Amino acid sequence: MNIVIILAGGVGRRVGADRPKQFVEIFGKPILAYTVEIFQRNPRIDAIEIVSHNDWIEYCKSMCSKYGLSKVKWLTRGGRTFQESVIRGIRNLESMVKTNGENGNIKLSDNIFIHYAAAPFTSQKIVNAVIDMTEERGSAVTGTPCFQLIGTRDDESHSLHYVNRDNYIQI
């Protein structure tokens, strides 16, 4: 199976909205719904787990129902950090392997993909390329050229050096 973990546990303080950025609505629909739809539409994706901020679990349930996001099989509570949320998502799936859970036939050999909830612009071409590379090599990560200007943060109000963006990719 190919399972996607979508990380929606952040609070989005820097956005300055009345809600975490993954739940901000664009054209009347939350960003998270657009993101989940990428994987909902891909025939190679079998199941989706959303790792959500605790206060937004019920919202996620309602959203999945409203938009027919039937591949979402699990809603898991996120952690305090990005890394902790990833681990919670993986451990939830792992617990089903150990107990032969009623929610599916998850195996240790299944592919697990991790995607950021507030990134709704991934193409099907990229999703399929990651699946292909994972099947070929065992794991994969996407990377794109870095187009933003990048500087050092030397103190609260100064950036004294730039970073050569040609030496980096965004993952």
PDB file of C-alpha atoms in Angstrom:
ATOM      1  CA  MET A   1       0.000   0.000   0.000  1.00  0.00           C
ATOM      2  CA  ASN A   2       0.935   3.636  -0.461  1.00  0.00           C
ATOM      3  CA  ILE A   3      -0.074   5.716   2.557  1.00  0.00           C
ATOM      4  CA  VAL A   4       0.279   9.482   2.874  1.00  0.00           C
ATOM      5  CA  ILE A   5       0.683  11.227   6.219  1.00  0.00           C
ATOM      6  CA  ILE A   6      -0.439  14.848   5.912  1.00  0.00           C
ATOM      7  CA  LEU A   7       0.951  17.045   8.672  1.00  0.00           C
ATOM      8  CA  ALA A   8      -1.643  19.578   9.824  1.00  0.00           C
ATOM      9  CA  GLY A   9      -0.557  20.047  13.423  1.00  0.00           C
ATOM     10  CA  GLY A  10       0.989  23.518  13.267  1.00  0.00           C
ATOM     11  CA  VAL A  11      -0.519  26.691  14.665  1.00  0.00           C
ATOM     12  CA  GLY A  12       0.717  29.058  11.934  1.00  0.00           C
ATOM     13  CA  ARG A  13       1.634  31.984  14.202  1.00  0.00           C
ATOM     14  CA  ARG A  14       3.572  33.804  11.471  1.00  0.00           C
ATOM     15  CA  VAL A  15       0.519  33.959   9.190  1.00  0.00           C
ATOM     16  CA  GLY A  16      -1.375  36.173  11.638  1.00  0.00           C
ATOM     17  CA  ALA A  17      -4.770  34.618  10.800  1.00  0.00           C
ATOM     18  CA  ASP A  18      -7.461  33.626  13.265  1.00  0.00           C
ATOM     19  CA  ARG A  19      -6.614  29.971  12.595  1.00  0.00           C
ATOM     20  CA  PRO A  20      -3.661  27.809  11.570  1.00  0.00           C
ATOM     21  CA  LYS A  21      -2.756  28.397   7.920  1.00  0.00           C
ATOM     22  CA  GLN A  22      -3.749  24.892   6.799  1.00  0.00           C
ATOM     23  CA  PHE A  23      -7.340  25.723   7.821  1.00  0.00           C
ATOM     24  CA  VAL A  24      -7.485  29.168   6.194  1.00  0.00           C
ATOM     25  CA  GLU A  25     -10.173  29.125   3.526  1.00  0.00           C
ATOM     26  CA  ILE A  26      -9.454  30.045  -0.081  1.00  0.00           C
ATOM     27  CA  PHE A  27     -12.573  30.350  -2.245  1.00  0.00           C
ATOM     28  CA  GLY A  28     -14.594  28.938   0.656  1.00  0.00           C
ATOM     29  CA  LYS A  29     -12.483  25.792   1.086  1.00  0.00           C
ATOM     30  CA  PRO A  30      -9.668  25.130   3.582  1.00  0.00           C
ATOM     31  CA  ILE A  31      -6.145  24.800   2.225  1.00  0.00           C
ATOM     32  CA  LEU A  32      -5.951  21.365   3.854  1.00  0.00           C
ATOM     33  CA  ALA A  33      -8.856  20.120   1.701  1.00  0.00           C
ATOM     34  CA  TYR A  34      -7.008  21.156  -1.476  1.00  0.00           C
ATOM     35  CA  THR A  35      -3.908  19.335  -0.229  1.00  0.00           C
ATOM     36  CA  VAL A  36      -5.774  16.134   0.643  1.00  0.00           C
ATOM     37  CA  GLU A  37      -7.498  16.179  -2.760  1.00  0.00           C
ATOM     38  CA  ILE A  38      -4.107  15.815  -4.475  1.00  0.00           C
ATOM     39  CA  PHE A  39      -3.736  12.374  -2.931  1.00  0.00           C
ATOM     40  CA  GLN A  40      -7.458  11.541  -3.000  1.00  0.00           C
ATOM     41  CA  ARG A  41      -7.343  11.820  -6.812  1.00  0.00           C
ATOM     42  CA  ASN A  42      -4.214   9.724  -7.270  1.00  0.00           C
ATOM     43  CA  PRO A  43      -5.121   6.085  -7.992  1.00  0.00           C
ATOM     44  CA  ARG A  44      -1.767   4.903  -6.597  1.00  0.00           C
ATOM     45  CA  ILE A  45      -2.495   6.300  -3.128  1.00  0.00           C
ATOM     46  CA  ASP A  46      -4.437   3.821  -1.007  1.00  0.00           C
ATOM     47  CA  ALA A  47      -4.952   5.676   2.273  1.00  0.00           C
ATOM     48  CA  ILE A  48      -4.346   9.011   3.996  1.00  0.00           C
ATOM     49  CA  GLU A  49      -3.674   9.877   7.626  1.00  0.00           C
ATOM     50  CA  ILE A  50      -4.066  13.476   8.781  1.00  0.00           C
ATOM     51  CA  VAL A  51      -1.988  14.435  11.805  1.00  0.00           C
ATOM     52  CA  SER A  52      -3.883  17.443  13.109  1.00  0.00           C
ATOM     53  CA  HIS A  53      -3.605  20.033  15.810  1.00  0.00           C
ATOM     54  CA  ASN A  54      -5.678  18.726  18.723  1.00  0.00           C
ATOM     55  CA  ASP A  55      -8.147  21.644  18.612  1.00  0.00           C
ATOM     56  CA  TRP A  56      -8.934  20.970  14.940  1.00  0.00           C
ATOM     57  CA  ILE A  57      -9.626  17.206  14.914  1.00  0.00           C
ATOM     58  CA  GLU A  58     -13.413  17.637  14.741  1.00  0.00           C
ATOM     59  CA  TYR A  59     -13.006  20.238  11.998  1.00  0.00           C
ATOM     60  CA  CYS A  60     -10.938  17.709  10.009  1.00  0.00           C
ATOM     61  CA  LYS A  61     -13.636  15.043  10.409  1.00  0.00           C
ATOM     62  CA  SER A  62     -16.271  17.467   9.158  1.00  0.00           C
ATOM     63  CA  MET A  63     -14.055  18.622   6.283  1.00  0.00           C
ATOM     64  CA  CYS A  64     -13.418  15.039   5.119  1.00  0.00           C
ATOM     65  CA  SER A  65     -17.129  14.330   5.119  1.00  0.00           C
ATOM     66  CA  LYS A  66     -18.054  17.584   3.388  1.00  0.00           C
ATOM     67  CA  TYR A  67     -15.556  17.144   0.539  1.00  0.00           C
ATOM     68  CA  GLY A  68     -15.822  13.361   0.151  1.00  0.00           C
ATOM     69  CA  LEU A  69     -12.233  12.677   1.185  1.00  0.00           C
ATOM     70  CA  SER A  70     -12.791   8.944   1.524  1.00  0.00           C
ATOM     71  CA  LYS A  71      -9.126   7.942   1.485  1.00  0.00           C
ATOM     72  CA  VAL A  72      -8.627   9.663   4.857  1.00  0.00           C
ATOM     73  CA  LYS A  73      -8.666   6.630   7.144  1.00  0.00           C
ATOM     74  CA  TRP A  74      -7.059   8.039  10.274  1.00  0.00           C
ATOM     75  CA  LEU A  75      -6.988  11.333  12.180  1.00  0.00           C
ATOM     76  CA  THR A  76      -4.135  11.500  14.663  1.00  0.00           C
ATOM     77  CA  ARG A  77      -3.307  14.202  17.191  1.00  0.00           C
ATOM     78  CA  GLY A  78      -0.192  16.173  16.343  1.00  0.00           C
ATOM     79  CA  GLY A  79       2.729  16.918  18.607  1.00  0.00           C
ATOM     80  CA  ARG A  80       4.336  20.128  19.826  1.00  0.00           C
ATOM     81  CA  THR A  81       6.832  20.137  16.952  1.00  0.00           C
ATOM     82  CA  PHE A  82       6.940  19.094  13.306  1.00  0.00           C
ATOM     83  CA  GLN A  83       9.158  16.143  14.198  1.00  0.00           C
ATOM     84  CA  GLU A  84       6.891  15.013  17.034  1.00  0.00           C
ATOM     85  CA  SER A  85       3.892  15.113  14.691  1.00  0.00           C
ATOM     86  CA  VAL A  86       5.730  12.954  12.148  1.00  0.00           C
ATOM     87  CA  ILE A  87       6.569  10.417  14.856  1.00  0.00           C
ATOM     88  CA  ARG A  88       2.969  10.356  16.124  1.00  0.00           C
ATOM     89  CA  GLY A  89       1.682   9.686  12.623  1.00  0.00           C
ATOM     90  CA  ILE A  90       4.177   6.883  12.063  1.00  0.00           C
ATOM     91  CA  ARG A  91       3.527   5.350  15.482  1.00  0.00           C
ATOM     92  CA  ASN A  92      -0.213   5.343  14.835  1.00  0.00           C
ATOM     93  CA  LEU A  93       0.332   3.378  11.622  1.00  0.00           C
ATOM     94  CA  GLU A  94       2.912   1.158  13.304  1.00  0.00           C
ATOM     95  CA  SER A  95       0.410   0.247  16.027  1.00  0.00           C
ATOM     96  CA  MET A  96      -1.894  -1.128  13.344  1.00  0.00           C
ATOM     97  CA  VAL A  97       0.878  -3.332  11.979  1.00  0.00           C
ATOM     98  CA  LYS A  98       1.492  -4.731  15.449  1.00  0.00           C
ATOM     99  CA  THR A  99      -2.165  -5.369  16.241  1.00  0.00           C
ATOM    100  CA  ASN A 100      -3.308  -6.249  12.720  1.00  0.00           C
ATOM    101  CA  GLY A 101      -5.733  -3.387  13.179  1.00  0.00           C
ATOM    102  CA  GLU A 102      -9.299  -3.334  12.021  1.00  0.00           C
ATOM    103  CA  ASN A 103      -8.645  -0.226   9.873  1.00  0.00           C
ATOM    104  CA  GLY A 104      -6.748  -2.059   7.185  1.00  0.00           C
ATOM    105  CA  ASN A 105      -3.962  -4.437   6.414  1.00  0.00           C
ATOM    106  CA  ILE A 106      -0.957  -2.215   7.013  1.00  0.00           C
ATOM    107  CA  LYS A 107       2.370  -3.986   6.548  1.00  0.00           C
ATOM    108  CA  LEU A 108       5.924  -2.985   7.360  1.00  0.00           C
ATOM    109  CA  SER A 109       6.655  -3.146   3.631  1.00  0.00           C
ATOM    110  CA  ASP A 110       4.070  -0.441   2.816  1.00  0.00           C
ATOM    111  CA  ASN A 111       5.292   2.918   1.537  1.00  0.00           C
ATOM    112  CA  ILE A 112       4.704   5.905   3.803  1.00  0.00           C
ATOM    113  CA  PHE A 113       4.863   9.391   2.304  1.00  0.00           C
ATOM    114  CA  ILE A 114       4.871  12.574   4.351  1.00  0.00           C
ATOM    115  CA  HIS A 115       3.408  15.817   3.051  1.00  0.00           C
ATOM    116  CA  TYR A 116       2.919  19.269   4.549  1.00  0.00           C
ATOM    117  CA  ALA A 117      -0.754  20.309   4.900  1.00  0.00           C
ATOM    118  CA  ALA A 118      -0.205  23.889   3.760  1.00  0.00           C
ATOM    119  CA  ALA A 119       1.364  22.821   0.434  1.00  0.00           C
ATOM    120  CA  PRO A 120      -1.572  22.361  -1.964  1.00  0.00           C
ATOM    121  CA  PHE A 121       0.289  22.768  -5.261  1.00  0.00           C
ATOM    122  CA  THR A 122       2.000  19.413  -5.690  1.00  0.00           C
ATOM    123  CA  SER A 123       1.303  17.899  -9.092  1.00  0.00           C
ATOM    124  CA  GLN A 124       0.280  14.333  -9.869  1.00  0.00           C
ATOM    125  CA  LYS A 125       3.506  14.065 -11.873  1.00  0.00           C
ATOM    126  CA  ILE A 126       5.529  14.730  -8.712  1.00  0.00           C
ATOM    127  CA  VAL A 127       3.440  12.341  -6.592  1.00  0.00           C
ATOM    128  CA  ASN A 128       3.910   9.578  -9.154  1.00  0.00           C
ATOM    129  CA  ALA A 129       7.635  10.294  -9.493  1.00  0.00           C
ATOM    130  CA  VAL A 130       8.082   9.988  -5.715  1.00  0.00           C
ATOM    131  CA  ILE A 131       6.164   6.696  -5.692  1.00  0.00           C
ATOM    132  CA  ASP A 132       8.272   5.400  -8.616  1.00  0.00           C
ATOM    133  CA  MET A 133      11.546   6.417  -6.979  1.00  0.00           C
ATOM    134  CA  THR A 134      10.492   4.921  -3.635  1.00  0.00           C
ATOM    135  CA  GLU A 135       9.664   1.635  -5.353  1.00  0.00           C
ATOM    136  CA  GLU A 136      12.997   1.707  -7.182  1.00  0.00           C
ATOM    137  CA  ARG A 137      15.296   2.914  -4.402  1.00  0.00           C
ATOM    138  CA  GLY A 138      13.408   2.451  -1.126  1.00  0.00           C
ATOM    139  CA  SER A 139      12.876   6.144  -0.349  1.00  0.00           C
ATOM    140  CA  ALA A 140      12.612   9.523  -2.044  1.00  0.00           C
ATOM    141  CA  VAL A 141      12.303  13.228  -1.391  1.00  0.00           C
ATOM    142  CA  THR A 142      11.324  15.997  -3.767  1.00  0.00           C
ATOM    143  CA  GLY A 143      13.565  18.936  -4.378  1.00  0.00           C
ATOM    144  CA  THR A 144      13.163  22.138  -6.343  1.00  0.00           C
ATOM    145  CA  PRO A 145      15.613  24.907  -7.089  1.00  0.00           C
ATOM    146  CA  CYS A 146      15.706  27.627  -4.481  1.00  0.00           C
ATOM    147  CA  PHE A 147      14.335  30.810  -6.047  1.00  0.00           C
ATOM    148  CA  GLN A 148      14.078  33.006  -2.955  1.00  0.00           C
ATOM    149  CA  LEU A 149      16.844  35.283  -1.832  1.00  0.00           C
ATOM    150  CA  ILE A 150      18.369  33.901   1.332  1.00  0.00           C
ATOM    151  CA  GLY A 151      20.314  35.827   3.933  1.00  0.00           C
ATOM    152  CA  THR A 152      21.792  35.131   7.328  1.00  0.00           C
ATOM    153  CA  ARG A 153      19.996  36.219  10.474  1.00  0.00           C
ATOM    154  CA  ASP A 154      22.798  37.951  12.312  1.00  0.00           C
ATOM    155  CA  ASP A 155      20.579  39.497  14.975  1.00  0.00           C
ATOM    156  CA  GLU A 156      16.948  40.565  15.355  1.00  0.00           C
ATOM    157  CA  SER A 157      17.157  43.283  12.701  1.00  0.00           C
ATOM    158  CA  HIS A 158      20.177  42.602  10.487  1.00  0.00           C
ATOM    159  CA  SER A 159      21.160  40.270   7.704  1.00  0.00           C
ATOM    160  CA  LEU A 160      24.782  40.883   6.803  1.00  0.00           C
ATOM    161  CA  HIS A 161      25.456  38.044   4.391  1.00  0.00           C
ATOM    162  CA  TYR A 162      23.585  36.432   1.553  1.00  0.00           C
ATOM    163  CA  VAL A 163      23.580  32.733   0.850  1.00  0.00           C
ATOM    164  CA  ASN A 164      24.231  31.578  -2.708  1.00  0.00           C
ATOM    165  CA  ARG A 165      20.885  29.970  -3.527  1.00  0.00           C
ATOM    166  CA  ASP A 166      22.390  28.089  -6.477  1.00  0.00           C
ATOM    167  CA  ASN A 167      24.055  25.808  -3.904  1.00  0.00           C
ATOM    168  CA  TYR A 168      20.725  24.736  -2.386  1.00  0.00           C
ATOM    169  CA  ILE A 169      17.463  23.028  -3.187  1.00  0.00           C
ATOM    170  CA  GLN A 170      14.149  23.275  -1.346  1.00  0.00           C
ATOM    171  CA  ILE A 171      12.956  19.942   0.001  1.00  0.00           C
TER     172      ILE A 171
END
